[in-house]
Short mmCIF file of C-alpha atoms and ligand atoms in Angstrom, two decimals:
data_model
loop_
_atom_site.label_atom_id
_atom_site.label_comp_id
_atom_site.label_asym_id
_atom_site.label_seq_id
_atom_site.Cartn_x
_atom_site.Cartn_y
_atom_site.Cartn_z
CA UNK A 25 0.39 -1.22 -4.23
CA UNK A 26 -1.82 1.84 -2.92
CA UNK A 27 -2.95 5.12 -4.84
CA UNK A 28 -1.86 7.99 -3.00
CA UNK A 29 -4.44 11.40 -3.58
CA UNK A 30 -2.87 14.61 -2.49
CA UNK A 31 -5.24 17.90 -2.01
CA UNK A 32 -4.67 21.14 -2.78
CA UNK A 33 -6.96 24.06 -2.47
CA UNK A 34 -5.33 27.64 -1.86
CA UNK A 35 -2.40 29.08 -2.55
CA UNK A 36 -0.07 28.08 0.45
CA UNK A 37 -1.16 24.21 -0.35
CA UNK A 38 0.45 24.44 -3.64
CA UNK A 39 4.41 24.78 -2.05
CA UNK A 40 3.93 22.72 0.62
CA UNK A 41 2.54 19.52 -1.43
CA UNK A 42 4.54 20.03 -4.73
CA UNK A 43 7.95 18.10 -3.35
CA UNK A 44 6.13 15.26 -1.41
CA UNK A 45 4.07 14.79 -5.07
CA UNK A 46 7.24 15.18 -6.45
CA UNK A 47 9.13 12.35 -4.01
CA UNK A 48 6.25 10.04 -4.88
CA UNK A 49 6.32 10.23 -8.09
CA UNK A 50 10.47 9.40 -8.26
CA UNK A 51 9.96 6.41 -6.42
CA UNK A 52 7.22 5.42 -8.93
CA UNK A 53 4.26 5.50 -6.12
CA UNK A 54 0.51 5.42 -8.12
CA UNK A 55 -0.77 8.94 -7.09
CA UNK A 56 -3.89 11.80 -8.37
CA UNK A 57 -3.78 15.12 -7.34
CA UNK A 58 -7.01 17.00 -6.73
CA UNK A 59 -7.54 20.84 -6.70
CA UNK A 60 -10.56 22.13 -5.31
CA UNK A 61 -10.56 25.31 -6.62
CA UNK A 62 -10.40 27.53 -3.63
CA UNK A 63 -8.22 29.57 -5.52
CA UNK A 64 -8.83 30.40 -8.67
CA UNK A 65 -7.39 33.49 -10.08
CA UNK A 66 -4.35 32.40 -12.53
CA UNK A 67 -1.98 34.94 -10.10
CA UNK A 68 -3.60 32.94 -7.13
CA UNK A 69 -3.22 29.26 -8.75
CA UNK A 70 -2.15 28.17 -12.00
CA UNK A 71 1.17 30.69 -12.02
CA UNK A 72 2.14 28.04 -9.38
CA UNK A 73 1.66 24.82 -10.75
CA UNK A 74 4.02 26.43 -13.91
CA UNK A 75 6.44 27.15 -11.55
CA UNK A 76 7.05 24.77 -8.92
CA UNK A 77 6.40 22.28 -11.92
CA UNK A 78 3.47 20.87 -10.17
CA UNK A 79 1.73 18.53 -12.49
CA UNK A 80 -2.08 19.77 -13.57
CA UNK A 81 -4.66 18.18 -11.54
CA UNK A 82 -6.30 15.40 -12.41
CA UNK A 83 -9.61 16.43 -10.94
CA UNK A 84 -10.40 20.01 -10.36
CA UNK A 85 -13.63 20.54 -8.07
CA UNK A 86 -14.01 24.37 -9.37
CA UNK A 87 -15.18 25.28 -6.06
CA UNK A 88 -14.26 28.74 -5.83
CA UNK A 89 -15.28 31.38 -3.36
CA UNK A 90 -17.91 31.67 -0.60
CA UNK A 91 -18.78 31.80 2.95
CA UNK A 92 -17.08 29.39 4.83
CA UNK A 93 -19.95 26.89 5.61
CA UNK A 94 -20.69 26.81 1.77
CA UNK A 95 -17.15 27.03 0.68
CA UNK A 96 -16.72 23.87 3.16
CA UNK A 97 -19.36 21.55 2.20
CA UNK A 98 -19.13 22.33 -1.07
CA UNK A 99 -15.93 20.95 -1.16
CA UNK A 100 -16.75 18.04 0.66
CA UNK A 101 -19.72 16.90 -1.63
CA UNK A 102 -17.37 17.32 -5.04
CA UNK A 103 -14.46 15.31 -2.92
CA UNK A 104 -16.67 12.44 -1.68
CA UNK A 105 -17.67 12.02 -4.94
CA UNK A 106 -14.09 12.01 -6.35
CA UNK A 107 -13.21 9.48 -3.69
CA UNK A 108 -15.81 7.49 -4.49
CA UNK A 109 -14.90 7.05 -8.53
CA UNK A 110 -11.17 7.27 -7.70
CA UNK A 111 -11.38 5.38 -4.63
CA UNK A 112 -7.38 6.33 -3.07
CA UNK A 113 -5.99 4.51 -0.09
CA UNK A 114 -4.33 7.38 1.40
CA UNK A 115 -5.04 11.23 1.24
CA UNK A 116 -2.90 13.71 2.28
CA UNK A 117 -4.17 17.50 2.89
CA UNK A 118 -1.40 20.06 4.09
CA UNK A 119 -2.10 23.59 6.12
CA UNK A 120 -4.96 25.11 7.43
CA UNK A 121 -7.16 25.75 4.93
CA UNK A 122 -10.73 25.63 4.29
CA UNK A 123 -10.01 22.92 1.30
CA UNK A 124 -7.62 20.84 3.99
CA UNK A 125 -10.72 20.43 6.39
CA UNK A 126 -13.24 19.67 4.12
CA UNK A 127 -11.17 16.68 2.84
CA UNK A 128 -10.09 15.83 6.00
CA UNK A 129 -13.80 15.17 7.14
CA UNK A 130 -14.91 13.29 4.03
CA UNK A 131 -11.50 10.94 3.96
CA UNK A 132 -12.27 10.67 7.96
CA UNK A 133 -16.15 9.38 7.25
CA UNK A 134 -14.77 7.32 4.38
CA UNK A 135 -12.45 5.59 6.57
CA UNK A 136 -9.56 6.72 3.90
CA UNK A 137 -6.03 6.74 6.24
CA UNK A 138 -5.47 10.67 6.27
CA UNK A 139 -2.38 12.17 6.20
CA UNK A 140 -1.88 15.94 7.69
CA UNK A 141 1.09 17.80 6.39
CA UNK A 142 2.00 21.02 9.04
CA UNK A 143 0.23 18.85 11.54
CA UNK A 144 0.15 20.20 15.09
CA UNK A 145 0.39 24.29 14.91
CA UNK A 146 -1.62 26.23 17.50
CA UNK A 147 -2.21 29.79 17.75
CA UNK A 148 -4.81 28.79 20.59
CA UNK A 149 -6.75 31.44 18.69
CA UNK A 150 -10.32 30.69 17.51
CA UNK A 151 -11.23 33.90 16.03
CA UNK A 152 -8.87 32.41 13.55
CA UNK A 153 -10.53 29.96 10.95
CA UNK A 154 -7.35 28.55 10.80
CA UNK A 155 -7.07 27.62 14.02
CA UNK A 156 -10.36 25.64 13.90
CA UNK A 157 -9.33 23.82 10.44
CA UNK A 158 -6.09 22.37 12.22
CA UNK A 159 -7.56 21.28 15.53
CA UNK A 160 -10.35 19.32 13.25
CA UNK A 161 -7.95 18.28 10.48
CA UNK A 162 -5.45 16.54 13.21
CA UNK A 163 -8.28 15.24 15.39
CA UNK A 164 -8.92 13.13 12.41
CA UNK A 165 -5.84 12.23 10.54
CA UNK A 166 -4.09 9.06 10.85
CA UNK A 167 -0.43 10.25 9.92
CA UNK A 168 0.95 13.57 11.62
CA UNK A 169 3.62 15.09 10.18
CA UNK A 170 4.58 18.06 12.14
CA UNK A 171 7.24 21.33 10.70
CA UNK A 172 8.66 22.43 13.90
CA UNK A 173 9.25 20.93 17.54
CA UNK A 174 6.09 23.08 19.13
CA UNK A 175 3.61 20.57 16.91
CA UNK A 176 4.98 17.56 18.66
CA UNK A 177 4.26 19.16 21.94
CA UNK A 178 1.00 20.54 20.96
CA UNK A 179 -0.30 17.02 19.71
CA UNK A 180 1.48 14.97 22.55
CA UNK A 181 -0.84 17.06 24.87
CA UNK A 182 -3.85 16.48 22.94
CA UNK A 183 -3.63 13.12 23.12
CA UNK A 184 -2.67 12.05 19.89
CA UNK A 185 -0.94 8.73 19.73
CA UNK A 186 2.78 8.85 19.88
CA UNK A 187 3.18 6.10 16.92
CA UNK A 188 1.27 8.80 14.70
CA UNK A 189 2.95 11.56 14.90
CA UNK A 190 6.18 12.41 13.16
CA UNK A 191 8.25 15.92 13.24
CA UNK A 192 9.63 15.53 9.53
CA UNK A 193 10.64 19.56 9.13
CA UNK A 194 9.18 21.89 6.80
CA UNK A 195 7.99 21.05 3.64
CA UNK A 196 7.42 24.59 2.08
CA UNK A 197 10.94 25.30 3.00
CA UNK A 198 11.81 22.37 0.34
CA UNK A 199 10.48 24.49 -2.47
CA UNK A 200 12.23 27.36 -0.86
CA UNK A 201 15.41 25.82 -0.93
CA UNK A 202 14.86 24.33 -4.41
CA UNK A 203 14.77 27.29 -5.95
CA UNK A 204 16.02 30.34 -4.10
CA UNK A 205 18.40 30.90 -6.70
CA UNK A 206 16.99 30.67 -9.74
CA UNK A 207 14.65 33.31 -8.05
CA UNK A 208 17.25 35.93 -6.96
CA UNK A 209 19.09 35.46 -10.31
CA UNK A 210 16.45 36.99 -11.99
CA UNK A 211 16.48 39.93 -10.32
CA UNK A 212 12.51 41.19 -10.25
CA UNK A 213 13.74 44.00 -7.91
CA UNK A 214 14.17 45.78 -11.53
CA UNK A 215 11.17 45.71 -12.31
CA UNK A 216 9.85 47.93 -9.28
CA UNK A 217 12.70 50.32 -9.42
CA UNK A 218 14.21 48.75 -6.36
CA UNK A 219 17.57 47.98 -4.78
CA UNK A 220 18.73 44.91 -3.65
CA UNK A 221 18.38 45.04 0.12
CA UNK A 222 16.94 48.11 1.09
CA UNK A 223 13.24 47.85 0.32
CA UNK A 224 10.47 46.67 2.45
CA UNK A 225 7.98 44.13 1.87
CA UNK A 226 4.72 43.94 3.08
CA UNK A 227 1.26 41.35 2.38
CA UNK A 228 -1.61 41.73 4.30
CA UNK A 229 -4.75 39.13 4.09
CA UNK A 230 -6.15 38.20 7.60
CA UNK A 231 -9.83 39.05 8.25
CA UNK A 232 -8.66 40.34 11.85
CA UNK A 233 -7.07 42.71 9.47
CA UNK A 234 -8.53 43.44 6.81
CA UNK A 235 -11.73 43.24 7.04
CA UNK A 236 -11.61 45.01 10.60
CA UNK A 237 -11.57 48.46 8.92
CA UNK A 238 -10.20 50.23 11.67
CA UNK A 239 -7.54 47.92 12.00
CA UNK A 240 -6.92 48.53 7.91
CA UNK A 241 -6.40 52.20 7.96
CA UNK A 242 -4.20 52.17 11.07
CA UNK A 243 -1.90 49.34 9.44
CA UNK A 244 -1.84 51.33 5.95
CA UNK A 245 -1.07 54.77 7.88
CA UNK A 246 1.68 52.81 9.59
CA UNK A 247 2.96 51.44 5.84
CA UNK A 248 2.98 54.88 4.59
CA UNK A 249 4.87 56.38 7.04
CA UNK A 250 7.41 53.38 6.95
CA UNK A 251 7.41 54.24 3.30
CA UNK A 252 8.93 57.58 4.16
CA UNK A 253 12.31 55.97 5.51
CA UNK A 254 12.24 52.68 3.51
CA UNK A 255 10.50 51.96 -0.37
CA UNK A 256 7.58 49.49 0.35
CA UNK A 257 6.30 46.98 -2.00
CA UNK A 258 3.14 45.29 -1.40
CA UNK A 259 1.15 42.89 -3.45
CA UNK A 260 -2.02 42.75 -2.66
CA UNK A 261 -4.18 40.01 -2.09
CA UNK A 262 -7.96 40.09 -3.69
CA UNK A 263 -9.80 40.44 -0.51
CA UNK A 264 -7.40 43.04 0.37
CA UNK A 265 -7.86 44.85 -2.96
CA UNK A 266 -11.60 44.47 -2.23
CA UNK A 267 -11.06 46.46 0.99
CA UNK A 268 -8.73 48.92 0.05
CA UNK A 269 -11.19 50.21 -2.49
CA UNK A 270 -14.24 49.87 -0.31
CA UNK A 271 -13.09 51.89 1.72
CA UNK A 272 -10.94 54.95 -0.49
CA UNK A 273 -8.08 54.07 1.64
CA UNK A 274 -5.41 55.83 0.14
CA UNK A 275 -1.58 54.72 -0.23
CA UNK A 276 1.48 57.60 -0.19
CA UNK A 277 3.93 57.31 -3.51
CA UNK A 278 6.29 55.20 -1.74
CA UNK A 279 4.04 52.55 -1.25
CA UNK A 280 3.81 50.70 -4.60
CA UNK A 281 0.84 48.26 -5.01
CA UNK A 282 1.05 45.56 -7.49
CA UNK A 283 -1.23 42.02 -7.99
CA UNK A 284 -0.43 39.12 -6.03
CA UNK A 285 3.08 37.50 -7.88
CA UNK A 286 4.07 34.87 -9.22
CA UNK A 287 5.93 32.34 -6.71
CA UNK A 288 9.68 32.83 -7.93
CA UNK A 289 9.25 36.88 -8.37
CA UNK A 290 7.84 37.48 -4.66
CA UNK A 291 10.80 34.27 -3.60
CA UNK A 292 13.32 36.52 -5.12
CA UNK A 293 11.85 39.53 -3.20
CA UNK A 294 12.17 38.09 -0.33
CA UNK A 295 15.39 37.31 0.09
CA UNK A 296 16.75 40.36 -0.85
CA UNK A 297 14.33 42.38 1.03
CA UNK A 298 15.48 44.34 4.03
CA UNK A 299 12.60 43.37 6.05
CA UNK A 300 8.89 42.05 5.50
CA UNK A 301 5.88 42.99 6.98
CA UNK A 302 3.38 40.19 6.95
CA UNK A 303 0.55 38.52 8.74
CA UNK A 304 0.90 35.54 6.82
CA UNK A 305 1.80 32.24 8.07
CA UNK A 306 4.16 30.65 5.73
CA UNK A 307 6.09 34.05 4.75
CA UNK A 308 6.70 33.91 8.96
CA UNK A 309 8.73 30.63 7.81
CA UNK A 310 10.20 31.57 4.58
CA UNK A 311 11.75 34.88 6.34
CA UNK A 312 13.08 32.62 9.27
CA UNK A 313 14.65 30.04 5.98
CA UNK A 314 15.61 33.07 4.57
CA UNK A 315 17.57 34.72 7.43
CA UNK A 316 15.16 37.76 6.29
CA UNK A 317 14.04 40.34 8.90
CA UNK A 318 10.00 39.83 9.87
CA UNK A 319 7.55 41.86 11.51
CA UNK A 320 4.53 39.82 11.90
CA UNK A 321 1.28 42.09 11.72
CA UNK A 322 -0.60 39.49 14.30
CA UNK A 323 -0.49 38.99 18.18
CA UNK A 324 0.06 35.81 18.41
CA UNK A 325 1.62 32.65 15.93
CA UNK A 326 1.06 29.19 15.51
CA UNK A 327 4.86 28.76 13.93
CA UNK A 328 7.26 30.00 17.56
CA UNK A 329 9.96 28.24 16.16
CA UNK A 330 10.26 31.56 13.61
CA UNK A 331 10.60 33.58 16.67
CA UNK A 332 13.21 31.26 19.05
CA UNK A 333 15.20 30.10 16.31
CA UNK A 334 14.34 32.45 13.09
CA UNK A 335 13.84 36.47 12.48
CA UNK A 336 10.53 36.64 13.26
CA UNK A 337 8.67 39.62 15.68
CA UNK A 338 5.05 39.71 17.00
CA UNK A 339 4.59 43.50 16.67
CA UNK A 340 0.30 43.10 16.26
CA UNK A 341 -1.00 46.13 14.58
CA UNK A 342 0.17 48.78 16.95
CA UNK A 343 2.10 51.39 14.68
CA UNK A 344 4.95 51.92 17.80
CA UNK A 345 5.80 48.72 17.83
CA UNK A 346 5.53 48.55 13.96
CA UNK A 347 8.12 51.47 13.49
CA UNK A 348 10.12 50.49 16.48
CA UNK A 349 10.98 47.26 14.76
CA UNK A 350 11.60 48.79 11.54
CA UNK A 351 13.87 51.19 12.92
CA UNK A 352 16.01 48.25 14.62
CA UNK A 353 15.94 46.35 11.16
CA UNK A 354 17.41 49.94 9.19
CA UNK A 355 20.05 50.31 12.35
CA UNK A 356 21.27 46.75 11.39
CA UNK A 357 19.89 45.53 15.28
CA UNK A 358 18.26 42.49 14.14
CA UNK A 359 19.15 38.76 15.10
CA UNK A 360 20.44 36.76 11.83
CA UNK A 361 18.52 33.97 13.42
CA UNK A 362 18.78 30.55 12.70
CA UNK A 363 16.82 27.50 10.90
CA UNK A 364 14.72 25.16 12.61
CA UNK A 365 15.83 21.53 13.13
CA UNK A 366 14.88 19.69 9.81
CA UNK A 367 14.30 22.71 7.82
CA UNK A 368 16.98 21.64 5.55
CA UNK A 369 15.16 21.07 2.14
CA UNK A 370 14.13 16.80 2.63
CA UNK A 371 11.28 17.27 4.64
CA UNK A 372 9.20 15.47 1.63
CA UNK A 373 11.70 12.77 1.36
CA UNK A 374 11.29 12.02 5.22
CA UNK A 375 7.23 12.17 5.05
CA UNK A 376 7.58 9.91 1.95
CA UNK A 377 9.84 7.53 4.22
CA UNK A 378 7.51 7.13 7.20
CA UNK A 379 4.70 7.00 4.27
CA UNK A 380 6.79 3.68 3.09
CA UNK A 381 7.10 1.94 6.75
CA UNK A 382 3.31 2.75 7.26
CA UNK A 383 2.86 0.69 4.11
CA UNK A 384 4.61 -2.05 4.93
CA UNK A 385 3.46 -2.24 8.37
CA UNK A 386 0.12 -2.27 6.79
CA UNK A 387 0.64 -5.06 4.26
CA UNK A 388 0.11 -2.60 1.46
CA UNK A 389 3.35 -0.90 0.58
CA UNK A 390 4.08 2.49 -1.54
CA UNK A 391 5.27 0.38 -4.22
C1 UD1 B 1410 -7.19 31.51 2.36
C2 UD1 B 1410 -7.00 30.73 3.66
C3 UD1 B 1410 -5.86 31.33 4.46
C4 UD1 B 1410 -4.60 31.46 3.61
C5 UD1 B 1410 -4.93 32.24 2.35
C6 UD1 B 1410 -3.75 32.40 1.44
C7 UD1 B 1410 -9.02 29.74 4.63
C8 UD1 B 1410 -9.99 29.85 5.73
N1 UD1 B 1410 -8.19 30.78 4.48
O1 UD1 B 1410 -7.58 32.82 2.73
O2 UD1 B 1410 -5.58 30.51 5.56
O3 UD1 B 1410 -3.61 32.11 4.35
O4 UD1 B 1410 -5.97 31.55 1.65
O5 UD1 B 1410 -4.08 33.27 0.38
O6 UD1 B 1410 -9.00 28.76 3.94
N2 UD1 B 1410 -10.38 35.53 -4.14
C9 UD1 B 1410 -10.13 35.88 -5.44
N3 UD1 B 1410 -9.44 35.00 -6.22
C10 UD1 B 1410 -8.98 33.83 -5.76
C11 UD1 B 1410 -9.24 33.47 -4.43
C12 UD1 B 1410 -9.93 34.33 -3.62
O7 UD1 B 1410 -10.52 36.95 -5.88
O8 UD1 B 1410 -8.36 33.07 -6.52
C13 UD1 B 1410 -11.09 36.49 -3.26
C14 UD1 B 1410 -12.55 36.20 -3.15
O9 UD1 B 1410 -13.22 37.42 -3.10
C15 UD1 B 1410 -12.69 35.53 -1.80
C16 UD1 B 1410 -11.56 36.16 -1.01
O10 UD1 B 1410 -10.53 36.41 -1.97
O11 UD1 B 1410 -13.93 35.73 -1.25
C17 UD1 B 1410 -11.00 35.27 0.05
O12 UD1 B 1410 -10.64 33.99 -0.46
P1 UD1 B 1410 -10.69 32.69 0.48
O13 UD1 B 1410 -10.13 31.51 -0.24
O14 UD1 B 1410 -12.03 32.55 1.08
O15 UD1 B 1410 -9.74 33.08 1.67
P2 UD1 B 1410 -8.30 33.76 1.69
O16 UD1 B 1410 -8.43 35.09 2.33
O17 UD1 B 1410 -7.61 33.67 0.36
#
């Protein structure tokens, strides 16, 4: 039997790895999840694990915050060190995030099989950290598990190995699925005075930006005025918060600011939002699950699939194109889109199948 040790760092890890913990845990698999502590505000972390029912770690690194060198390698000293005591046969890391490299590398030099989770996306971007965390993380995992068709591609052409790589569907979209309407049957448009479908929603957290400061006040001029046609609700992320203070950037009573939310309030927001503004990766896919309008505040994505098959628009930070869209999305002009092949809710159950015939194959199977 082999002991399976998931990662999870920031807040998009915590979605994406709770069903494949989940799926190993039905079929009785030995398994430790570790948190590094990337995130650490309770609104940021621990809401989730109560949510999604993710069990509590059993190691937590307490890494927290820095620059991305130090944030890095201090992960990777507290998770060689874990490996070390705990001493797993398989790791699996999911995303993009600084926690997925840094446990990537030290599984890699460990000679620990590595398994990537969202293998395979490419904004062909390196301005943006992300972009450098997935080239490194796949370069070095042993198991590829790729969300939509364009990761195949993107890996085929790198080279990697056709026996490793496996297009198993979306995995955040599980937890979507899972609990969509528990989420909408509670309603938390109430609390914010808002209607079901006709509210915008917007989250903002890139460093292109946010901490570009001219790009900031162009994109929050842009909100307000949306705000003018079209209530906007936007919970805003810490470094965002950090910014929008900085720099006295002022919001117009439409726009309401809140904290960041819990996972099922901002799921249930979602779906019943007219249209979102984002420049986040995953909400990009939840929209497209969703069927939910999407302006993405970014030139470029790593997840086309949202835009070929979902709702999804590349409208960068340029306020025309921003209102343009918007306007289209109020006049009912939108595409309803459609879902991504294997973005059906048993992307975990597939991972933890080609998991099992990598076992097997190995001489050391799941169970
Ligand atoms: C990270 C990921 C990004 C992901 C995002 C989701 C990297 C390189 N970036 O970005 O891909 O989309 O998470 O949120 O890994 N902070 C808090 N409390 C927290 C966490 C962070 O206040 O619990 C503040 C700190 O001031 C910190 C800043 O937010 O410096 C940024 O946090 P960090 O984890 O470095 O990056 P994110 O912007 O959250």
């Amino acid at each position: 039997m082999i002991k399976v040790c998931s990662v999870v760092g920031a807040r998009p890890n915590f979605m994406k790895m709770t069903p494949i913990v989940h799926e190993l845990a039905r079929r009785g698999v030995e398994q430790f999840l570790v948190h590094t502590g990337q995130h650490y505000d309770a609104r940021m972390s621990d809401v989730f694990f109560d949510e999604l029912n993710l069990p509590k770690p059993d190691v937590f690194l307490g890494v927290g915050s820095d620059s991305h060198a130090k944030q890095t390698a201090a992960i990777m000293v507290a998770f060689e060190a874990t490996c070390l005591e705990f001493r797993p046969d398989l790791v699996i890391v999911s995303g993009d995030v600084n926690s997925t490299l840094a446990a990537a590398i030290v599984a890699a030099k460990l000679m620990i099989p590595l398994a990537h989770v969202e293998a395979g996306l490419r904004s062909f971007d390196r301005a943006m950290p992300e972009e450098v965390n997935r080239v490194l993380t796949d370069r070095v995992s042993d198991l590829l598990f790729a969300s939509e068709e364009s990761g195949v591609t993107h890996l085929r052409n790198e080279g990697v190995p056709e026996a490793r790589i496996h297009l198993v569907g979306n995995c955040m979209v599980d937890s979507l699925f899972k609990h969509v309407d528990v989420a909408v049957s509670r309603s938390p448009w109430n609390e914010f005075g808002l209607e079901p479908g006709s509210y915008a929603l917007v989250t903002l957290h890139r460093p292109s930006n946010v901490d570009e400061i001219e790009a900031l006040r162009t994109l929050m001029a842009t909100i307000n005025r949306v705000a003018e046609h079209l209530p906007v609700l936007f919970p805003v992320h810490p470094r965002t918060r950090a910014r929008l203070a900085q720099e006295a950037i002022a919001t117009t009573p439409g726009v309401r600011l809140t904290d960041p939310l819990p996972y099922l309030t901002f799921l249930g927001l979602m779906a019943k939002a007219k249209c979102v503004l984002t420049d986040s990766g995953g909400i990009q896919e939840e929209t497209t699950a969703l069927g939910v309008p999407c302006l993405t505040l970014r030139e470029n994505t790593e997840r086309p699939a949202t835009i070929t098959c979902g709702t999804n628009r590349l409208v960068g930070n340029d306020p025309a194109q921003i209102e343009a869209g918007v306007a289209e999305i109020r006049a009912g002009h939108w595409p309803t889109g459609s879902r991504p092949p294997f973005w059906d809710g048993h992307a975990a159950v597939r991972v933890v199948d080609v998991l099992d015939a990598w076992g097997a194959e190995r001489g050391t199977p799941l169970t």
